[in-house]
Tab-separated table of C-alpha atoms and ligand atoms in Angstrom:
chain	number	residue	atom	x	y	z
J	1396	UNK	CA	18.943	-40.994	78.945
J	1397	UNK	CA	18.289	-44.447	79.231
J	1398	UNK	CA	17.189	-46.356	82.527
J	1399	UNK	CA	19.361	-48.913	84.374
J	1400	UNK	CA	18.780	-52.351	84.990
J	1401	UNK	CA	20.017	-55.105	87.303
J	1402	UNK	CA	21.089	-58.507	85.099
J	1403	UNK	CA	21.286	-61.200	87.437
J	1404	UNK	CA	25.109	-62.936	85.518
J	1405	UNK	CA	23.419	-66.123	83.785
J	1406	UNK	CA	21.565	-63.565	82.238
J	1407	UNK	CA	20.828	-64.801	78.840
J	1408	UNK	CA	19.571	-61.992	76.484
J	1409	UNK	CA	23.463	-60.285	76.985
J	1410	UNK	CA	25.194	-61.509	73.784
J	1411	UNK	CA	28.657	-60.680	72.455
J	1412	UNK	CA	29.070	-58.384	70.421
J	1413	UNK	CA	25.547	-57.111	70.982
J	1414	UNK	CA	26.732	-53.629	69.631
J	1415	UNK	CA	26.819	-54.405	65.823
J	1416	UNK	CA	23.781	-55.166	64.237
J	1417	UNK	CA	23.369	-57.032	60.874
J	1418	UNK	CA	21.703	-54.963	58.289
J	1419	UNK	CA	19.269	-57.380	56.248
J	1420	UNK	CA	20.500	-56.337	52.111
J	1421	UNK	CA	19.957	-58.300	48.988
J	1422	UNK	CA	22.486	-59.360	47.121
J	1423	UNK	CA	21.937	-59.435	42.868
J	1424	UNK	CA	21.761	-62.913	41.464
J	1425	UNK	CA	21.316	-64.193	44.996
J	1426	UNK	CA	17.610	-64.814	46.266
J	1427	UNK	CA	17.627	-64.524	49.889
J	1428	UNK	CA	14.884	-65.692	52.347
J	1429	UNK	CA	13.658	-63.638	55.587
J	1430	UNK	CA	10.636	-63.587	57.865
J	1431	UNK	CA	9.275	-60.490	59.166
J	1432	UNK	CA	9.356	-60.919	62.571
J	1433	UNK	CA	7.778	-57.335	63.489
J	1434	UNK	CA	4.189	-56.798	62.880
J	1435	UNK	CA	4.950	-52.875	63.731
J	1436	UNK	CA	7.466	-50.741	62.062
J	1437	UNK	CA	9.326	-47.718	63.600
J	1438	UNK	CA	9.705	-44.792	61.192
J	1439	UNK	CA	11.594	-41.825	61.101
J	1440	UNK	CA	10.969	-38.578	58.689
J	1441	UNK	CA	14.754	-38.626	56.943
J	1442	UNK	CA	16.978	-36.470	54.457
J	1443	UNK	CA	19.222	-38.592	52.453
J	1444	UNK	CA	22.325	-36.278	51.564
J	1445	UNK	CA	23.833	-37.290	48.255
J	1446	UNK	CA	27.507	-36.033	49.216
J	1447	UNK	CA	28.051	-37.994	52.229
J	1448	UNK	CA	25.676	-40.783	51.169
J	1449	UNK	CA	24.106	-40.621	54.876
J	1450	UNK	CA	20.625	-40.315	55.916
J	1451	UNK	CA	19.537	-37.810	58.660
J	1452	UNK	CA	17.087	-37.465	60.707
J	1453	UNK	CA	14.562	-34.285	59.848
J	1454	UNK	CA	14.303	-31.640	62.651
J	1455	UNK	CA	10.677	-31.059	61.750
J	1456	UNK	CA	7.542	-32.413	63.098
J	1457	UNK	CA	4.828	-33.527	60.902
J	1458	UNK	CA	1.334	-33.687	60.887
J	1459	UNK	CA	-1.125	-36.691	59.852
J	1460	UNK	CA	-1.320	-35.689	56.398
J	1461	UNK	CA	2.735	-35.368	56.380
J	1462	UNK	CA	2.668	-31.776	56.289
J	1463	UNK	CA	5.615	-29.953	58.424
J	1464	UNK	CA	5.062	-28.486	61.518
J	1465	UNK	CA	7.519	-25.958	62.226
J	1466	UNK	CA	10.719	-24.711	59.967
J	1467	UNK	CA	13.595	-26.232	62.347
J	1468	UNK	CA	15.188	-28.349	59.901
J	1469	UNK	CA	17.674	-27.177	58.199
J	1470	UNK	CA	18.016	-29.822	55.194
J	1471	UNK	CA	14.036	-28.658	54.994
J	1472	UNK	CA	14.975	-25.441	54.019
J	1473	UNK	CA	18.159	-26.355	51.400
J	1474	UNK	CA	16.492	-27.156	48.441
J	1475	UNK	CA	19.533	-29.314	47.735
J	1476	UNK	CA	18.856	-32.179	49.828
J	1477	UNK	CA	15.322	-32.912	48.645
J	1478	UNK	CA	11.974	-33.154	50.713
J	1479	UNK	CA	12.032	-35.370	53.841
J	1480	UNK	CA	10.521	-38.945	53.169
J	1481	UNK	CA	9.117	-41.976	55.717
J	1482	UNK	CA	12.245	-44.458	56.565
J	1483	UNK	CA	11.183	-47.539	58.377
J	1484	UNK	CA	12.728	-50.391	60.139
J	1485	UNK	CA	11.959	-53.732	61.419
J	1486	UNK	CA	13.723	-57.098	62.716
J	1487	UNK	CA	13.597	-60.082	60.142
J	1488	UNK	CA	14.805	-63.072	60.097
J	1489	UNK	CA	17.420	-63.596	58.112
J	1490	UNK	CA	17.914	-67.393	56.821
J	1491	UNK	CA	21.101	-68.811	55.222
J	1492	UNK	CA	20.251	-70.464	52.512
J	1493	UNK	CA	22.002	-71.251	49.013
J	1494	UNK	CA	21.616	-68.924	45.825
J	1495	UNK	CA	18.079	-70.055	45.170
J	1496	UNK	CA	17.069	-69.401	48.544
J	1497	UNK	CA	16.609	-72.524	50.031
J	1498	UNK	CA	17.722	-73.614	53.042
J	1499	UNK	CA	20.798	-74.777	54.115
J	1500	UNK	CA	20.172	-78.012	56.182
J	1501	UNK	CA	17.912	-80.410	54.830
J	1502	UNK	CA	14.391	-80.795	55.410
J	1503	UNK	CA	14.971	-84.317	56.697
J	1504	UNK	CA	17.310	-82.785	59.309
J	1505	UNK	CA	15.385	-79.951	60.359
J	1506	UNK	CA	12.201	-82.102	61.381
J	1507	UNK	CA	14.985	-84.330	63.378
J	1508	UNK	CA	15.361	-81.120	65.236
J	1509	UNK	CA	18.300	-79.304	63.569
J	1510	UNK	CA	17.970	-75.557	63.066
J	1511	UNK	CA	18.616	-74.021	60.066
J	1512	UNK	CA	21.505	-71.241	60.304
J	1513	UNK	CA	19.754	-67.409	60.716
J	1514	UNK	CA	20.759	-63.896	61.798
J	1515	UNK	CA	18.140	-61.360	63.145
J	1516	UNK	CA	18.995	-58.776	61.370
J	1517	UNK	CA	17.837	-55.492	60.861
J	1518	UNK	CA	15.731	-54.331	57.274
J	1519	UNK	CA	15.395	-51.001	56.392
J	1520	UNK	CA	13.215	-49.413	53.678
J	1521	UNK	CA	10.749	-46.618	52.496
J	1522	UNK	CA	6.904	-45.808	51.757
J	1523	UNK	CA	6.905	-47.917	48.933
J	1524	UNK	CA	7.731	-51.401	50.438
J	1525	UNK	CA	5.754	-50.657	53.527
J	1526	UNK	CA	2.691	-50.560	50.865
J	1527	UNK	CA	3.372	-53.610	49.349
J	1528	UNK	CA	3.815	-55.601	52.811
J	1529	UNK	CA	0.796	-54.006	53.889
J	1530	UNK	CA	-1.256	-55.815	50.523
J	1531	UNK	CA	0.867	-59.044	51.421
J	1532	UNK	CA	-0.925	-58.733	55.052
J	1533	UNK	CA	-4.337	-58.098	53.983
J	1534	UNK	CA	-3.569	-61.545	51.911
J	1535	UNK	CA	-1.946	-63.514	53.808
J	1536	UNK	CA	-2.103	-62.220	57.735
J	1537	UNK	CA	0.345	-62.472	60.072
J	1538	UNK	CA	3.503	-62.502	57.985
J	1539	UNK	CA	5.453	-63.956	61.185
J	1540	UNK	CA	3.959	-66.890	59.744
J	1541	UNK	CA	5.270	-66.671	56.109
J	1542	UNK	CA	8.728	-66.447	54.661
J	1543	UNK	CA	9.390	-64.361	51.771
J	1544	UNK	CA	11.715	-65.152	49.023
J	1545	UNK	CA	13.971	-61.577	47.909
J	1546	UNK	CA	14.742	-61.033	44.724
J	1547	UNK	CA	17.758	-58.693	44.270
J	1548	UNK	CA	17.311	-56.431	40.553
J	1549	UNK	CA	19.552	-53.231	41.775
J	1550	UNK	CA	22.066	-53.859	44.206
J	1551	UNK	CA	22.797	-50.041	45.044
J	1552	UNK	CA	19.196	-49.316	45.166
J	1553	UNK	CA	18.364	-52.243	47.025
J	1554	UNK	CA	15.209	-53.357	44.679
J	1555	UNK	CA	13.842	-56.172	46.149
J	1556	UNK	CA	11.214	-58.074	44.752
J	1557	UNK	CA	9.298	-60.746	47.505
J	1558	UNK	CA	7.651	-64.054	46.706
J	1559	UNK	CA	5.450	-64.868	49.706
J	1560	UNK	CA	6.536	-68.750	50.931
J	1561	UNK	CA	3.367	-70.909	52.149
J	1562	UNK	CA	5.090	-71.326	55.628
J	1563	UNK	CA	8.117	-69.935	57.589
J	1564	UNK	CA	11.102	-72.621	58.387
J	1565	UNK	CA	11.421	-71.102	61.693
J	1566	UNK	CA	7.940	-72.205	62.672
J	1567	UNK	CA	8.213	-75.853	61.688
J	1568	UNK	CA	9.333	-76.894	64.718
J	1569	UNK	CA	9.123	-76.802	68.166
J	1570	UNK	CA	13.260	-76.576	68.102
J	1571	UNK	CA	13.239	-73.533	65.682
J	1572	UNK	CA	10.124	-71.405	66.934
J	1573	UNK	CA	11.729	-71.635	70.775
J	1574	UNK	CA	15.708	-71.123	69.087
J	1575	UNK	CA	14.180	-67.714	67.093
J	1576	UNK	CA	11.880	-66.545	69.281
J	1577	UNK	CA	14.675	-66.118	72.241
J	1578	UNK	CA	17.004	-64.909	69.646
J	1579	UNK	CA	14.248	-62.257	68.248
J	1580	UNK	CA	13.674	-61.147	71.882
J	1581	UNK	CA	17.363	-61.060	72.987
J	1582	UNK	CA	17.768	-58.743	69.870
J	1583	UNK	CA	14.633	-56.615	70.677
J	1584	UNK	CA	16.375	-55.453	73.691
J	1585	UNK	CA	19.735	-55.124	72.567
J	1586	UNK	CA	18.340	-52.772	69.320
J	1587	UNK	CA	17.447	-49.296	69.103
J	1588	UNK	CA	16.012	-49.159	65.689
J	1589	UNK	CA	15.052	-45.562	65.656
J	1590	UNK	CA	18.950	-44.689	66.028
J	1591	UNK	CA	19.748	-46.996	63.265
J	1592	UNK	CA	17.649	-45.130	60.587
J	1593	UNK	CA	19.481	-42.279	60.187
J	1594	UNK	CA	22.024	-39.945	61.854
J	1595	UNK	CA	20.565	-37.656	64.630
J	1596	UNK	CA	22.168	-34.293	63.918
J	1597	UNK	CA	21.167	-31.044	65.940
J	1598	UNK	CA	20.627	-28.410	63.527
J	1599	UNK	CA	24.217	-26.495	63.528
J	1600	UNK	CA	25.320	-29.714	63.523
J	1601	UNK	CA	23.551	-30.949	60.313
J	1602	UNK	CA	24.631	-27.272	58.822
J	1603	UNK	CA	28.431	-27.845	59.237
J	1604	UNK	CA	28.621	-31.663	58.651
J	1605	UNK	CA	26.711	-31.747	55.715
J	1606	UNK	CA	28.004	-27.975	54.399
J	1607	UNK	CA	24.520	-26.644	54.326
J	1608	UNK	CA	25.391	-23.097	53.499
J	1609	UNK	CA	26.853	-23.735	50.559
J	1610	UNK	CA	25.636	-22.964	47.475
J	1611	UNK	CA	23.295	-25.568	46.155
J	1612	UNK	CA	24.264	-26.885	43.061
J	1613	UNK	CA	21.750	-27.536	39.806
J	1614	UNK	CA	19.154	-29.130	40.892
J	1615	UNK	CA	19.147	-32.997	39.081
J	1616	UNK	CA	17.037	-35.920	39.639
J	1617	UNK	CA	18.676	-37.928	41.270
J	1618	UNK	CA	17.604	-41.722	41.992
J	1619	UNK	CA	17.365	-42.140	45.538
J	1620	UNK	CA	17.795	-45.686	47.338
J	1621	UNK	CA	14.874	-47.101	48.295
J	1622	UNK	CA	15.616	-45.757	52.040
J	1623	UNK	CA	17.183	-48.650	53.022
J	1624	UNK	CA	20.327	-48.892	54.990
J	1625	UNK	CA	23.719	-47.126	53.796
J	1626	UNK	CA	25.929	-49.709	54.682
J	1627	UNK	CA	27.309	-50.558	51.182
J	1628	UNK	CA	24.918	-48.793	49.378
J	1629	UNK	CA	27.718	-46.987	46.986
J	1630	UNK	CA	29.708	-50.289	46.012
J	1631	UNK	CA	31.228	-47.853	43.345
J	1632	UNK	CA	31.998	-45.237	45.758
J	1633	UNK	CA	34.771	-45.803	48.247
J	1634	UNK	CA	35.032	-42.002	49.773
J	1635	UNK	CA	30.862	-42.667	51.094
J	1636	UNK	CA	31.146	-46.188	51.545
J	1637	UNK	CA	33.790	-45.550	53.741
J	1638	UNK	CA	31.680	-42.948	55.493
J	1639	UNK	CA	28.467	-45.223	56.057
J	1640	UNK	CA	30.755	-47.337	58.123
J	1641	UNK	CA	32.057	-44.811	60.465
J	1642	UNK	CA	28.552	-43.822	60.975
J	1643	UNK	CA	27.331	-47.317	62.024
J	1644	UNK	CA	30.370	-47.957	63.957
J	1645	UNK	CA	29.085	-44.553	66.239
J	1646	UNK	CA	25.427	-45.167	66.339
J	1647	UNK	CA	26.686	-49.056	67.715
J	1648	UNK	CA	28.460	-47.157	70.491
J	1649	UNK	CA	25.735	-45.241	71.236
J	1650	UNK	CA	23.576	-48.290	70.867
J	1651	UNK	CA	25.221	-50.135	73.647
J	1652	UNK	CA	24.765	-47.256	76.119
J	1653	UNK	CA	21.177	-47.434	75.709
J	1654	UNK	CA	21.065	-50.873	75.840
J	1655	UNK	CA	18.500	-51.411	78.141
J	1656	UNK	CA	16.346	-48.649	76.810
J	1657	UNK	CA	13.558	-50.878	74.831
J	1658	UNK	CA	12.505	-52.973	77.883
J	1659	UNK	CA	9.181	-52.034	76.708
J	1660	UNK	CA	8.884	-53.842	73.393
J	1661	UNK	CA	6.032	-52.168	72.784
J	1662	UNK	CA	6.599	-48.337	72.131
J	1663	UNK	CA	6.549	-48.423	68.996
J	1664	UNK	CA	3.302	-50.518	68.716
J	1665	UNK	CA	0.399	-48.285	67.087
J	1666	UNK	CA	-1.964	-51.271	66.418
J	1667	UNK	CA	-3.813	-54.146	67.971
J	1668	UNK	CA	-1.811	-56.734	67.879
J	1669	UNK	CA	1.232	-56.525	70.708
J	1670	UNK	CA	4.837	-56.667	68.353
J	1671	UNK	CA	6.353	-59.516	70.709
J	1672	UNK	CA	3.403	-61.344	71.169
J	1673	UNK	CA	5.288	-64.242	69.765
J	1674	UNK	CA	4.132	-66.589	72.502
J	1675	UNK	CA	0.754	-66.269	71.159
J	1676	UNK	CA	1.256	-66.744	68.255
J	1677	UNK	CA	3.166	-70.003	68.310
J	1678	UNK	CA	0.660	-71.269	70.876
J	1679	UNK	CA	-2.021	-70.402	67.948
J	1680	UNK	CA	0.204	-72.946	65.971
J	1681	UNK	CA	0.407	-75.722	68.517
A	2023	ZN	ZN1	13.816	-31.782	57.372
């Protein structure tokens, strides 16, 4: 149940259509540019359920070591839907920019002042790419203060392959840090990530919707996404694609009803450095 809050009405962090978040997702042949602009993620444990194309949240608890605590869940327990694995999510950046993944207004313009076009958007992914930003901290720091450049090889799979910029665009000016940073937090409040990774069933719930009874069929290797968000995920499958939207459509209505839940920016913060601590940052940069 989330808490209420009073908004005086020239509030500024309520935006239309506050509901629908953008999912950050390459596009092949196109190389995109973001900026993380969450040192923390927040992960889930999920399923990912081939027929439906949806990920679920697992009913189990885990340990340190990732072991399960407990035999809740029952997409644990059906061996076809494949051991639960780490989904995370964070809020990026999201530049416009053209094919090659520069920007769209000039740099000539954008020390005048202008912004370049963005969308905070939301970026999903697995164990694997949470490894690799972790080496691209340990080299480079705070990656709120690097771009990356996303190259798109698999489309359905989302394989994305980053080139760390020297700088971020939104940082080069007083304009852009002040025009992101309000946006970031705006979007911060508005956003419950957690809901966004995967669909909460309860466990008769995740029985019937998914058909866990059922016989499983042959076991096959199958080559799972790289846990990043449904939404379009089976270009060459209407009947799922079609389902992924339904399912984002819900967890937005459900979003806005617990709108005001992440006042505290910093739940999901396990280290050191405070997630919206952007102030500090940018006062680090002058
Ligand atoms: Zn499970």
């Amino acid at each position: 149940m989330s808490k209420s809050r009073k908004l005086n009405l020239d509030d500024e962090t309520v935006k239309e259509g506050a509901g629908q978040a953008t999912f950050f997702r390459g596009k092949k042949g196109t190389t995109h540019r973001i900026c993380l602009l969450d040192t923390a993620t927040t992960a889930i444990m999920v399923h990912y359920h081939r027929g439906t194309g949806q990920y679920v949240r697992c009913l189990n608890d885990f340990d340190e070591d990732g072991d399960a605590l407990g035999a809740e869940c029952p997409a644990c327990k059906n061996r076809d839907m494949g051991a639960p694995r780490q989904k995370h999510g964070l809020l990026v950046c999201w530049y416009e920019t053209d094919k090659r993944g520069e920007p769209i207004v000039s740099e000539k313009a954008r020390k005048k002042g202008k912004v370049n076009p963005y969308e905070i958007a939301v970026w999903t992914f697995g164990d694997d790419k949470f490894c690799q930003l972790r080496a691209f901290k340990r080299e480079h720091g705070d990656l709120r203060k690097i771009d990356f450049k996303v190259e798109c090889t698999d489309e359905q799979f989302q394989r994305l392959t980053l080139i760390p910029c020297k700088t971020a665009l939104w940082m080069e000016t007083k304009h852009a840090k002040a025009d992101v940073s309000s946006a970031y937090k705006a979007e911060k409040q508005a956003r419950d990530i957690e809901r966004l990774l995967a669909k909460d069933y309860t466990a008769e719930e995740m029985v019937e919707e998914l058909a866990l009874d059922e016989e499983a069929e042959d076991e096959e290797d199958v080559d799972m996404p790289d846990l990043n968000d449904e939404k379009g995920e089976s270009d060459d499958d209407e009947e799922s694609e079609d389902e992924g939207e339904e399912e984002e459509e819900e967890e937005d209505e459900e979003d806005d009803e617990e709108d005001s839940e992440s006042d505290d920016d910093d739940e999901s913060d396990g280290g050191d450095e405070p997630d919206d601590d952007l102030d500090k940052a940018l006062a680090e940069l002058g």
